mmCIF file of C-alpha atoms in Angstrom:
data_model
loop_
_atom_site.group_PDB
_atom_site.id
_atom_site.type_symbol
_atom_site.label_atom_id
_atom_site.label_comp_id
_atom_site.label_asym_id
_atom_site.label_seq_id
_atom_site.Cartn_x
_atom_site.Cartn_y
_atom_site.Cartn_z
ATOM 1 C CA UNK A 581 59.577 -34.354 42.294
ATOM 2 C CA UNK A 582 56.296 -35.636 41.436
ATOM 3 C CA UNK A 583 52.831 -34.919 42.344
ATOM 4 C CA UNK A 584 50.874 -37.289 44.328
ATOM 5 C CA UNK A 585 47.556 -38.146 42.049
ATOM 6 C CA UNK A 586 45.111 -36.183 44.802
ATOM 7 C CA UNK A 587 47.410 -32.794 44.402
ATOM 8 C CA UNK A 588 47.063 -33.284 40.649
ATOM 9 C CA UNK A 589 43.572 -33.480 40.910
ATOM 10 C CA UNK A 590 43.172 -30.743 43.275
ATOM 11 C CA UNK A 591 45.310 -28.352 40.683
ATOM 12 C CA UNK A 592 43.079 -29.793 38.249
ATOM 13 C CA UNK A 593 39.833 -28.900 40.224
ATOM 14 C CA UNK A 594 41.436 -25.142 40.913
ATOM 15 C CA UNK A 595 42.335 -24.559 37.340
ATOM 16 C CA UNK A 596 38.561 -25.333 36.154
ATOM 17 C CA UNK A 597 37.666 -23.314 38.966
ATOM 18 C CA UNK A 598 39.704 -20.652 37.704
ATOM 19 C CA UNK A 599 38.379 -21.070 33.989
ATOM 20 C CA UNK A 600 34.687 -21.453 35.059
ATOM 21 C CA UNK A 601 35.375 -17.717 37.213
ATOM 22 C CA UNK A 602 36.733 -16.298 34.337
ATOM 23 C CA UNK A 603 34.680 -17.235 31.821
ATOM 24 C CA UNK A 604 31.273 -16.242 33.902
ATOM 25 C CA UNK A 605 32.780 -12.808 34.241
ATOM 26 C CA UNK A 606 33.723 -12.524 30.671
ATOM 27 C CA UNK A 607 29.935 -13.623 29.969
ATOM 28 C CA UNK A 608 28.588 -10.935 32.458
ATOM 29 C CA UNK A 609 30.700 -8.194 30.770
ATOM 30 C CA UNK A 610 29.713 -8.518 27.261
ATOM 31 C CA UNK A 611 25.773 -8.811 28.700
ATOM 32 C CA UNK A 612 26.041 -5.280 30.246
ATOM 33 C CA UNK A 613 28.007 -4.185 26.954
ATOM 34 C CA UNK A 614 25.454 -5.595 25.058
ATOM 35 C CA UNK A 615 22.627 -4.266 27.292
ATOM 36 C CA UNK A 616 24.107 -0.791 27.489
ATOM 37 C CA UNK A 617 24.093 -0.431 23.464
ATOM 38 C CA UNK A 618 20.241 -1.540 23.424
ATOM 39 C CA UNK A 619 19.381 1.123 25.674
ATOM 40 C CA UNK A 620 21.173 3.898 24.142
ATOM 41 C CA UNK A 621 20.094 2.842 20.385
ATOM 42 C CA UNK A 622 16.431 1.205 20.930
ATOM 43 C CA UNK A 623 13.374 3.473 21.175
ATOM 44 C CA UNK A 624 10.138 2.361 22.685
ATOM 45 C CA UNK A 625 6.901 2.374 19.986
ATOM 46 C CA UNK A 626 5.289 5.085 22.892
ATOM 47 C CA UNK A 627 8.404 7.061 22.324
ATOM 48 C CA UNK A 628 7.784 7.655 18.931
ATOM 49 C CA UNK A 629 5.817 10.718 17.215
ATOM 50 C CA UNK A 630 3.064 10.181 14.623
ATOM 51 C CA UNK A 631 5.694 10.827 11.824
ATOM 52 C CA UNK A 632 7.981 8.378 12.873
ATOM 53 C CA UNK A 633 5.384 5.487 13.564
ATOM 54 C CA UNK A 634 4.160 6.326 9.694
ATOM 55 C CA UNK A 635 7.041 5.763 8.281
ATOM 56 C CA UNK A 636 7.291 2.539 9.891
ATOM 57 C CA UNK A 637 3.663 1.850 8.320
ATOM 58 C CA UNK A 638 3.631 -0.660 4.985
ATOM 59 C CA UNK A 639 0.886 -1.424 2.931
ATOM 60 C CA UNK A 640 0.706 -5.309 1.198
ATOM 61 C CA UNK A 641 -0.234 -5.142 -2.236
ATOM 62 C CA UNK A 642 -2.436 -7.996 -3.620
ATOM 63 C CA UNK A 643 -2.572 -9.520 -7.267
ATOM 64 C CA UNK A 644 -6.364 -9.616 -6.716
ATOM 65 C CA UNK A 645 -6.807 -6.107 -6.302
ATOM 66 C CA UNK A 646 -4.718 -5.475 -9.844
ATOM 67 C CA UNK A 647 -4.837 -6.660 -13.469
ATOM 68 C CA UNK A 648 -2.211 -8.796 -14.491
ATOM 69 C CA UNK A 649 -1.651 -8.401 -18.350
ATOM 70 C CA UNK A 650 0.770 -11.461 -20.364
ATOM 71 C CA UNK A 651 3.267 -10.432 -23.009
ATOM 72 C CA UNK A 652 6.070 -12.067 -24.061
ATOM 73 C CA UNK A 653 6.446 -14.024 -21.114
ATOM 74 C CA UNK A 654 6.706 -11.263 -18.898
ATOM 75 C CA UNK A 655 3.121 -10.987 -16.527
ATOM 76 C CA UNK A 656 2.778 -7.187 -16.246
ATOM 77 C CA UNK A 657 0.582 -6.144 -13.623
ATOM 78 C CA UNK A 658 -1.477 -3.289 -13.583
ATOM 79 C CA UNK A 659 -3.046 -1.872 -10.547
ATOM 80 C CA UNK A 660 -4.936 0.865 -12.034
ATOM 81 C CA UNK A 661 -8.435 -0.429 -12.508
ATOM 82 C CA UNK A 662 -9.283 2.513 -15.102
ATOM 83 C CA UNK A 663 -6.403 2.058 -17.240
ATOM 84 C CA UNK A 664 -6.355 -1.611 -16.942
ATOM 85 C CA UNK A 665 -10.126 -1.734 -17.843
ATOM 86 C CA UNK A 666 -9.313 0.503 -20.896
ATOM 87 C CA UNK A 667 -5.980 -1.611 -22.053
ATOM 88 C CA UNK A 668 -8.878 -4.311 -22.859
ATOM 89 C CA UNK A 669 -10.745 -2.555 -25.372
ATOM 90 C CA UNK A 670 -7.419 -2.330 -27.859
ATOM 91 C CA UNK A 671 -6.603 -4.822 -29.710
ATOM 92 C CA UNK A 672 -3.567 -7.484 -28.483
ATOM 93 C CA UNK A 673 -1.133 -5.894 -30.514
ATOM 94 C CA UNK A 674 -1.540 -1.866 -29.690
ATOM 95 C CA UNK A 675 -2.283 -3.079 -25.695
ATOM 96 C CA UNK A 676 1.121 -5.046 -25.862
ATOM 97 C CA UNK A 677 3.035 -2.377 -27.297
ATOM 98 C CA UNK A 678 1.816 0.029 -24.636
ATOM 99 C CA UNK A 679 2.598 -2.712 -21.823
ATOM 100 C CA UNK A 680 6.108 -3.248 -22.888
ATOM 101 C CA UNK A 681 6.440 0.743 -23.285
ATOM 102 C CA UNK A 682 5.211 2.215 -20.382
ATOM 103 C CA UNK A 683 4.950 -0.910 -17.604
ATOM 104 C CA UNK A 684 8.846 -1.975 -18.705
ATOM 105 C CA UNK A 685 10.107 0.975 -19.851
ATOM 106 C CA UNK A 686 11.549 -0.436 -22.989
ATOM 107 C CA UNK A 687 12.278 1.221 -26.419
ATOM 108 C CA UNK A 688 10.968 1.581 -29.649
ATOM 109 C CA UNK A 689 14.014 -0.318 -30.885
ATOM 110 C CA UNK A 690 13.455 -3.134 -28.178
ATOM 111 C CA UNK A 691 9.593 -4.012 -28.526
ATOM 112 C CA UNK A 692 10.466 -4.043 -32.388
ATOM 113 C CA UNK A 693 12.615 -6.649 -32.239
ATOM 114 C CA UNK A 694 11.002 -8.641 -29.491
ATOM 115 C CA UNK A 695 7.702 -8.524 -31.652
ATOM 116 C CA UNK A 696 9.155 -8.947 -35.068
ATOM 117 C CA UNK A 697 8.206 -5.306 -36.882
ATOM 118 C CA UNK A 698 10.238 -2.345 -37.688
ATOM 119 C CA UNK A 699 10.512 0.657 -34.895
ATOM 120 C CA UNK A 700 8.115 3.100 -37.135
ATOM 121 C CA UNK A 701 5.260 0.516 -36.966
ATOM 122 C CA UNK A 702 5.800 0.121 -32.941
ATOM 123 C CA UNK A 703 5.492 4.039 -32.910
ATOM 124 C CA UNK A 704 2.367 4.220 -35.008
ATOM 125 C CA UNK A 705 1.117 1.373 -32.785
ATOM 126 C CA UNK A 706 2.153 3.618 -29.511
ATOM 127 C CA UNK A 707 0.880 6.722 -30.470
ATOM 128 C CA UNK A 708 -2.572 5.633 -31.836
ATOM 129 C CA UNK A 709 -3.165 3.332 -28.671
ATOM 130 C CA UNK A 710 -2.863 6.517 -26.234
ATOM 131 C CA UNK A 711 -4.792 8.320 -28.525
ATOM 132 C CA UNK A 712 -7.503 5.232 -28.184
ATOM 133 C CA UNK A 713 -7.093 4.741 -24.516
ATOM 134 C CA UNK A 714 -7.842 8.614 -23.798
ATOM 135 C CA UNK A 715 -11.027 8.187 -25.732
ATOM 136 C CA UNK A 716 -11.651 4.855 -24.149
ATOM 137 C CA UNK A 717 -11.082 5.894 -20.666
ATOM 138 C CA UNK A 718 -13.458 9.227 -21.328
ATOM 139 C CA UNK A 719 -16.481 7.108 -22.166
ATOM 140 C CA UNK A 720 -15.542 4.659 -19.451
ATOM 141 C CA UNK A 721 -15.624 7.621 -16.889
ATOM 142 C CA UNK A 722 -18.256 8.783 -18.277
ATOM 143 C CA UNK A 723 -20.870 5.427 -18.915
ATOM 144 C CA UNK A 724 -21.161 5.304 -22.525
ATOM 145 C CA UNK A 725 -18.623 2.556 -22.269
ATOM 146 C CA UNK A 726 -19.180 -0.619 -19.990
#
């Protein structure tokens, strides 16, 4: 037995009906699901103690406000204004041994071979520069060096 074309498109109309029902309720439910786990895990910013709102706290850090040292294509930046004013008074060579040592963390071994010299000439260079840049920084701190 077949349908007549208005009961096929009033089975149609009850179906979508049916869908449309279903599918708002379906929307509703994960809304309150999703609303419930906001309000159990979110916190308001009044909520919070000191602590916690200082821990949320960042600070930008700006190029300007550092030194920015090039070695070996590798810009090292230093944000100590004492230490970087000091790096300038050794010569390229000690300063870039120093950079790649302490700002990079490499070895001996490493700046050796980036630089071309053997390891005991890179520790000479090391150990005299951090003897210099004490001195240097002292008479910076203290004005006899400008």
């Amino acid at each position: 037995m077949e349908q007549s074309s208005s009961e096929k498109q009033l089975r149609i109309r009850k179906q979508f009906d049916s869908f449309c029902k279903t599918l708002l309720k379906n929307e509703m439910i994960d809304y309150e699901r999703a609303r419930s786990y906001r309000q159990k895990h979110e916190v308001s910013f009044s909520e919070l103690t000191q602590e916690e709102l200082s821990r949320l706290n960042t600070e930008d850090d700006y190029i300007a406000e550092s030194e920015v040292f090039r070695v070996l294509d590798y810009d090292i930046e230093v944000k100590d204004k004492l230490i970087s004013e000091a790096l300038k008074y050794l010569p390229e060579k000690k300063r870039n041994v120093i950079l790649l040592s302490f700002f990079l963390d490499m070895t001996d071994t490493e700046i050796a071979k980036h630089m071309n010299l053997v390891r005991s000439t890179i520790h000479h260079h090391r150990v005299s520069s951090l003897q210099a840049l004490k001195k240097i920084m002292e008479g910076i701190r203290n004005g006899e060096i400008k």
